[in-house]
């Protein structure tokens, strides 16, 4: 149930990224120019920064919270994918894991990327040797290695390129200094 619910959360996040960020940012600027928006003390600069950089947050309201949720869901989806009884289950659970990884990258949460890289590295290290015949649980370790390795490579490569573009992106609000 959790993985199925995460698919809905991820689809909402992708809708934010591809459909609603631009119009919402334009609407916020319009409200600010007409004097109808008075949220300066309520983190408006942070909210605008999310929209400008394209940091998805879905129903969680904050990109880091979404990233934390996805960090819990991705391993579960990978395990369900490798342990599925038929090909359809493997594709469905694997697709859910891929969707969650895509949304994890779009949160632009550096801490979540580091945690994902460390977790995938540990999983690959644990899977370096085949399990003894008596202790086998029926899981195919080949696909688990492939998924963990693909996750590690995709987060490392895509995360690096997003970090570079994130650092180069201008922000609308300048940091305020306290007296």
mmCIF file of C-alpha atoms in Angstrom:
data_model
loop_
_atom_site.group_PDB
_atom_site.id
_atom_site.type_symbol
_atom_site.label_atom_id
_atom_site.label_comp_id
_atom_site.label_asym_id
_atom_site.label_seq_id
_atom_site.Cartn_x
_atom_site.Cartn_y
_atom_site.Cartn_z
ATOM 1 C CA UNK A 1 0.000 0.000 0.000
ATOM 2 C CA UNK A 2 2.805 2.454 0.846
ATOM 3 C CA UNK A 3 4.496 2.021 -2.520
ATOM 4 C CA UNK A 4 1.177 2.455 -4.343
ATOM 5 C CA UNK A 5 0.496 5.624 -2.330
ATOM 6 C CA UNK A 6 3.980 6.876 -3.146
ATOM 7 C CA UNK A 7 3.186 6.587 -6.860
ATOM 8 C CA UNK A 8 0.346 9.083 -6.363
ATOM 9 C CA UNK A 9 2.649 11.378 -4.374
ATOM 10 C CA UNK A 10 5.302 11.155 -7.104
ATOM 11 C CA UNK A 11 2.791 11.874 -9.866
ATOM 12 C CA UNK A 12 1.702 14.960 -7.932
ATOM 13 C CA UNK A 13 5.343 16.046 -7.667
ATOM 14 C CA UNK A 14 5.933 15.537 -11.386
ATOM 15 C CA UNK A 15 2.775 17.529 -12.117
ATOM 16 C CA UNK A 16 4.198 20.345 -9.990
ATOM 17 C CA UNK A 17 7.465 20.243 -11.878
ATOM 18 C CA UNK A 18 6.123 20.060 -15.426
ATOM 19 C CA UNK A 19 2.799 21.926 -15.172
ATOM 20 C CA UNK A 20 2.225 24.180 -12.178
ATOM 21 C CA UNK A 21 5.533 25.813 -11.188
ATOM 22 C CA UNK A 22 5.567 28.434 -13.962
ATOM 23 C CA UNK A 23 1.960 29.634 -13.628
ATOM 24 C CA UNK A 24 2.133 29.643 -9.818
ATOM 25 C CA UNK A 25 5.316 31.738 -9.818
ATOM 26 C CA UNK A 26 3.758 34.170 -12.283
ATOM 27 C CA UNK A 27 0.674 34.435 -10.057
ATOM 28 C CA UNK A 28 2.797 35.111 -6.948
ATOM 29 C CA UNK A 29 4.638 37.914 -8.779
ATOM 30 C CA UNK A 30 1.334 39.371 -9.968
ATOM 31 C CA UNK A 31 -0.086 39.354 -6.428
ATOM 32 C CA UNK A 32 3.070 40.956 -5.066
ATOM 33 C CA UNK A 33 3.032 43.738 -7.707
ATOM 34 C CA UNK A 34 -0.621 44.580 -7.046
ATOM 35 C CA UNK A 35 -0.026 44.653 -3.291
ATOM 36 C CA UNK A 36 -2.333 41.723 -2.570
ATOM 37 C CA UNK A 37 0.408 39.466 -1.219
ATOM 38 C CA UNK A 38 1.894 40.256 2.181
ATOM 39 C CA UNK A 39 3.913 37.197 3.198
ATOM 40 C CA UNK A 40 7.377 38.692 3.626
ATOM 41 C CA UNK A 41 7.635 37.445 7.209
ATOM 42 C CA UNK A 42 6.243 34.011 6.313
ATOM 43 C CA UNK A 43 9.021 32.634 4.110
ATOM 44 C CA UNK A 44 7.855 33.899 0.727
ATOM 45 C CA UNK A 45 11.467 34.032 -0.482
ATOM 46 C CA UNK A 46 11.917 30.354 0.342
ATOM 47 C CA UNK A 47 8.690 29.429 -1.443
ATOM 48 C CA UNK A 48 9.675 31.432 -4.520
ATOM 49 C CA UNK A 49 13.080 29.766 -4.467
ATOM 50 C CA UNK A 50 11.404 26.316 -4.572
ATOM 51 C CA UNK A 51 9.404 27.363 -7.612
ATOM 52 C CA UNK A 52 12.316 29.018 -9.432
ATOM 53 C CA UNK A 53 14.687 26.111 -8.920
ATOM 54 C CA UNK A 54 11.991 23.533 -9.584
ATOM 55 C CA UNK A 55 12.268 21.779 -6.195
ATOM 56 C CA UNK A 56 9.230 19.540 -6.001
ATOM 57 C CA UNK A 57 7.540 18.990 -2.649
ATOM 58 C CA UNK A 58 4.235 17.307 -3.614
ATOM 59 C CA UNK A 59 1.822 17.029 -0.685
ATOM 60 C CA UNK A 60 4.580 17.433 1.923
ATOM 61 C CA UNK A 61 5.036 21.193 1.527
ATOM 62 C CA UNK A 62 8.827 20.982 1.805
ATOM 63 C CA UNK A 63 11.286 19.250 -0.578
ATOM 64 C CA UNK A 64 13.362 17.689 2.215
ATOM 65 C CA UNK A 65 10.290 16.040 3.744
ATOM 66 C CA UNK A 66 9.360 14.537 0.384
ATOM 67 C CA UNK A 67 12.948 13.325 -0.046
ATOM 68 C CA UNK A 68 12.854 11.654 3.371
ATOM 69 C CA UNK A 69 9.617 9.887 2.475
ATOM 70 C CA UNK A 70 11.075 8.704 -0.830
ATOM 71 C CA UNK A 71 14.205 7.435 0.918
ATOM 72 C CA UNK A 72 11.943 5.116 2.898
ATOM 73 C CA UNK A 73 9.932 4.003 -0.133
ATOM 74 C CA UNK A 74 12.715 3.317 -2.663
ATOM 75 C CA UNK A 75 14.257 0.311 -0.842
ATOM 76 C CA UNK A 76 10.800 -1.140 -0.246
ATOM 77 C CA UNK A 77 9.909 -0.840 -3.940
ATOM 78 C CA UNK A 78 13.246 -2.398 -4.956
ATOM 79 C CA UNK A 79 12.701 -5.369 -2.619
ATOM 80 C CA UNK A 80 9.153 -5.829 -3.909
ATOM 81 C CA UNK A 81 10.468 -5.689 -7.475
ATOM 82 C CA UNK A 82 13.171 -8.302 -6.935
ATOM 83 C CA UNK A 83 10.825 -10.573 -5.000
ATOM 84 C CA UNK A 84 7.826 -10.330 -7.339
ATOM 85 C CA UNK A 85 6.403 -13.643 -8.509
ATOM 86 C CA UNK A 86 5.841 -12.613 -12.115
ATOM 87 C CA UNK A 87 7.184 -10.229 -14.721
ATOM 88 C CA UNK A 88 4.266 -7.806 -14.380
ATOM 89 C CA UNK A 89 4.952 -7.390 -10.661
ATOM 90 C CA UNK A 90 8.653 -6.822 -11.314
ATOM 91 C CA UNK A 91 7.891 -4.130 -13.887
ATOM 92 C CA UNK A 92 5.231 -2.466 -11.716
ATOM 93 C CA UNK A 93 7.338 -2.340 -8.542
ATOM 94 C CA UNK A 94 10.462 -1.448 -10.517
ATOM 95 C CA UNK A 95 8.548 1.355 -12.219
ATOM 96 C CA UNK A 96 7.438 2.653 -8.825
ATOM 97 C CA UNK A 97 11.073 2.599 -7.654
ATOM 98 C CA UNK A 98 12.183 4.441 -10.807
ATOM 99 C CA UNK A 99 9.465 7.043 -10.367
ATOM 100 C CA UNK A 100 10.502 7.565 -6.749
ATOM 101 C CA UNK A 101 14.168 7.975 -7.752
ATOM 102 C CA UNK A 102 13.169 10.535 -10.397
ATOM 103 C CA UNK A 103 11.210 12.525 -7.823
ATOM 104 C CA UNK A 104 14.060 12.202 -5.325
ATOM 105 C CA UNK A 105 16.353 13.856 -7.854
ATOM 106 C CA UNK A 106 13.815 16.629 -8.494
ATOM 107 C CA UNK A 107 13.624 17.518 -4.797
ATOM 108 C CA UNK A 108 17.190 18.844 -5.177
ATOM 109 C CA UNK A 109 17.842 17.636 -1.638
ATOM 110 C CA UNK A 110 21.590 17.170 -1.355
ATOM 111 C CA UNK A 111 21.311 15.284 1.947
ATOM 112 C CA UNK A 112 18.898 12.781 0.387
ATOM 113 C CA UNK A 113 21.232 12.218 -2.565
ATOM 114 C CA UNK A 114 24.148 11.550 -0.238
ATOM 115 C CA UNK A 115 22.009 9.136 1.789
ATOM 116 C CA UNK A 116 20.925 7.369 -1.409
ATOM 117 C CA UNK A 117 24.493 7.008 -2.639
ATOM 118 C CA UNK A 118 25.633 5.667 0.735
ATOM 119 C CA UNK A 119 22.686 3.276 0.969
ATOM 120 C CA UNK A 120 23.172 1.937 -2.574
ATOM 121 C CA UNK A 121 26.882 1.502 -1.865
ATOM 122 C CA UNK A 122 26.147 -0.517 1.278
ATOM 123 C CA UNK A 123 23.605 -2.658 -0.587
ATOM 124 C CA UNK A 124 26.124 -3.361 -3.356
ATOM 125 C CA UNK A 125 28.744 -4.232 -0.753
ATOM 126 C CA UNK A 126 26.348 -6.591 1.031
ATOM 127 C CA UNK A 127 25.448 -8.274 -2.249
ATOM 128 C CA UNK A 128 29.049 -8.747 -3.342
ATOM 129 C CA UNK A 129 28.923 -12.477 -2.558
ATOM 130 C CA UNK A 130 26.114 -14.876 -3.374
ATOM 131 C CA UNK A 131 24.065 -16.095 -0.427
ATOM 132 C CA UNK A 132 24.716 -19.623 0.778
ATOM 133 C CA UNK A 133 22.390 -22.238 -0.707
ATOM 134 C CA UNK A 134 20.836 -23.132 2.662
ATOM 135 C CA UNK A 135 20.089 -19.501 3.534
ATOM 136 C CA UNK A 136 18.535 -18.459 0.224
ATOM 137 C CA UNK A 137 15.249 -16.641 0.535
ATOM 138 C CA UNK A 138 14.229 -16.964 -3.080
ATOM 139 C CA UNK A 139 15.225 -13.411 -4.009
ATOM 140 C CA UNK A 140 17.142 -13.075 -7.223
ATOM 141 C CA UNK A 141 20.316 -11.214 -6.268
ATOM 142 C CA UNK A 142 21.211 -10.366 -9.868
ATOM 143 C CA UNK A 143 18.354 -7.886 -10.292
ATOM 144 C CA UNK A 144 19.003 -6.466 -6.816
ATOM 145 C CA UNK A 145 22.618 -5.758 -7.757
ATOM 146 C CA UNK A 146 21.509 -4.248 -11.044
ATOM 147 C CA UNK A 147 18.919 -1.997 -9.380
ATOM 148 C CA UNK A 148 21.288 -0.894 -6.610
ATOM 149 C CA UNK A 149 24.090 -0.212 -9.086
ATOM 150 C CA UNK A 150 21.777 1.675 -11.431
ATOM 151 C CA UNK A 151 20.455 3.724 -8.529
ATOM 152 C CA UNK A 152 23.974 4.557 -7.406
ATOM 153 C CA UNK A 153 25.107 5.612 -10.875
ATOM 154 C CA UNK A 154 21.962 7.586 -11.733
ATOM 155 C CA UNK A 155 21.870 9.546 -8.485
ATOM 156 C CA UNK A 156 25.605 10.233 -8.651
ATOM 157 C CA UNK A 157 25.603 11.425 -12.273
ATOM 158 C CA UNK A 158 22.267 13.205 -12.412
ATOM 159 C CA UNK A 159 22.676 14.619 -8.930
ATOM 160 C CA UNK A 160 26.049 16.100 -9.840
ATOM 161 C CA UNK A 161 24.658 17.811 -12.932
ATOM 162 C CA UNK A 162 21.671 19.169 -10.983
ATOM 163 C CA UNK A 163 23.951 20.462 -8.208
ATOM 164 C CA UNK A 164 26.058 22.299 -10.786
ATOM 165 C CA UNK A 165 22.984 23.895 -12.374
ATOM 166 C CA UNK A 166 21.530 24.610 -8.912
ATOM 167 C CA UNK A 167 24.613 26.529 -7.852
ATOM 168 C CA UNK A 168 24.528 28.547 -11.065
ATOM 169 C CA UNK A 169 20.809 29.453 -10.800
ATOM 170 C CA UNK A 170 20.096 32.955 -9.510
ATOM 171 C CA UNK A 171 17.719 33.392 -6.605
ATOM 172 C CA UNK A 172 15.057 36.054 -6.426
ATOM 173 C CA UNK A 173 15.487 36.910 -2.800
ATOM 174 C CA UNK A 174 18.714 38.075 -1.316
ATOM 175 C CA UNK A 175 19.628 36.861 2.138
ATOM 176 C CA UNK A 176 18.537 39.186 4.885
ATOM 177 C CA UNK A 177 20.838 40.237 7.655
ATOM 178 C CA UNK A 178 19.738 40.626 11.218
ATOM 179 C CA UNK A 179 20.679 43.659 13.228
#
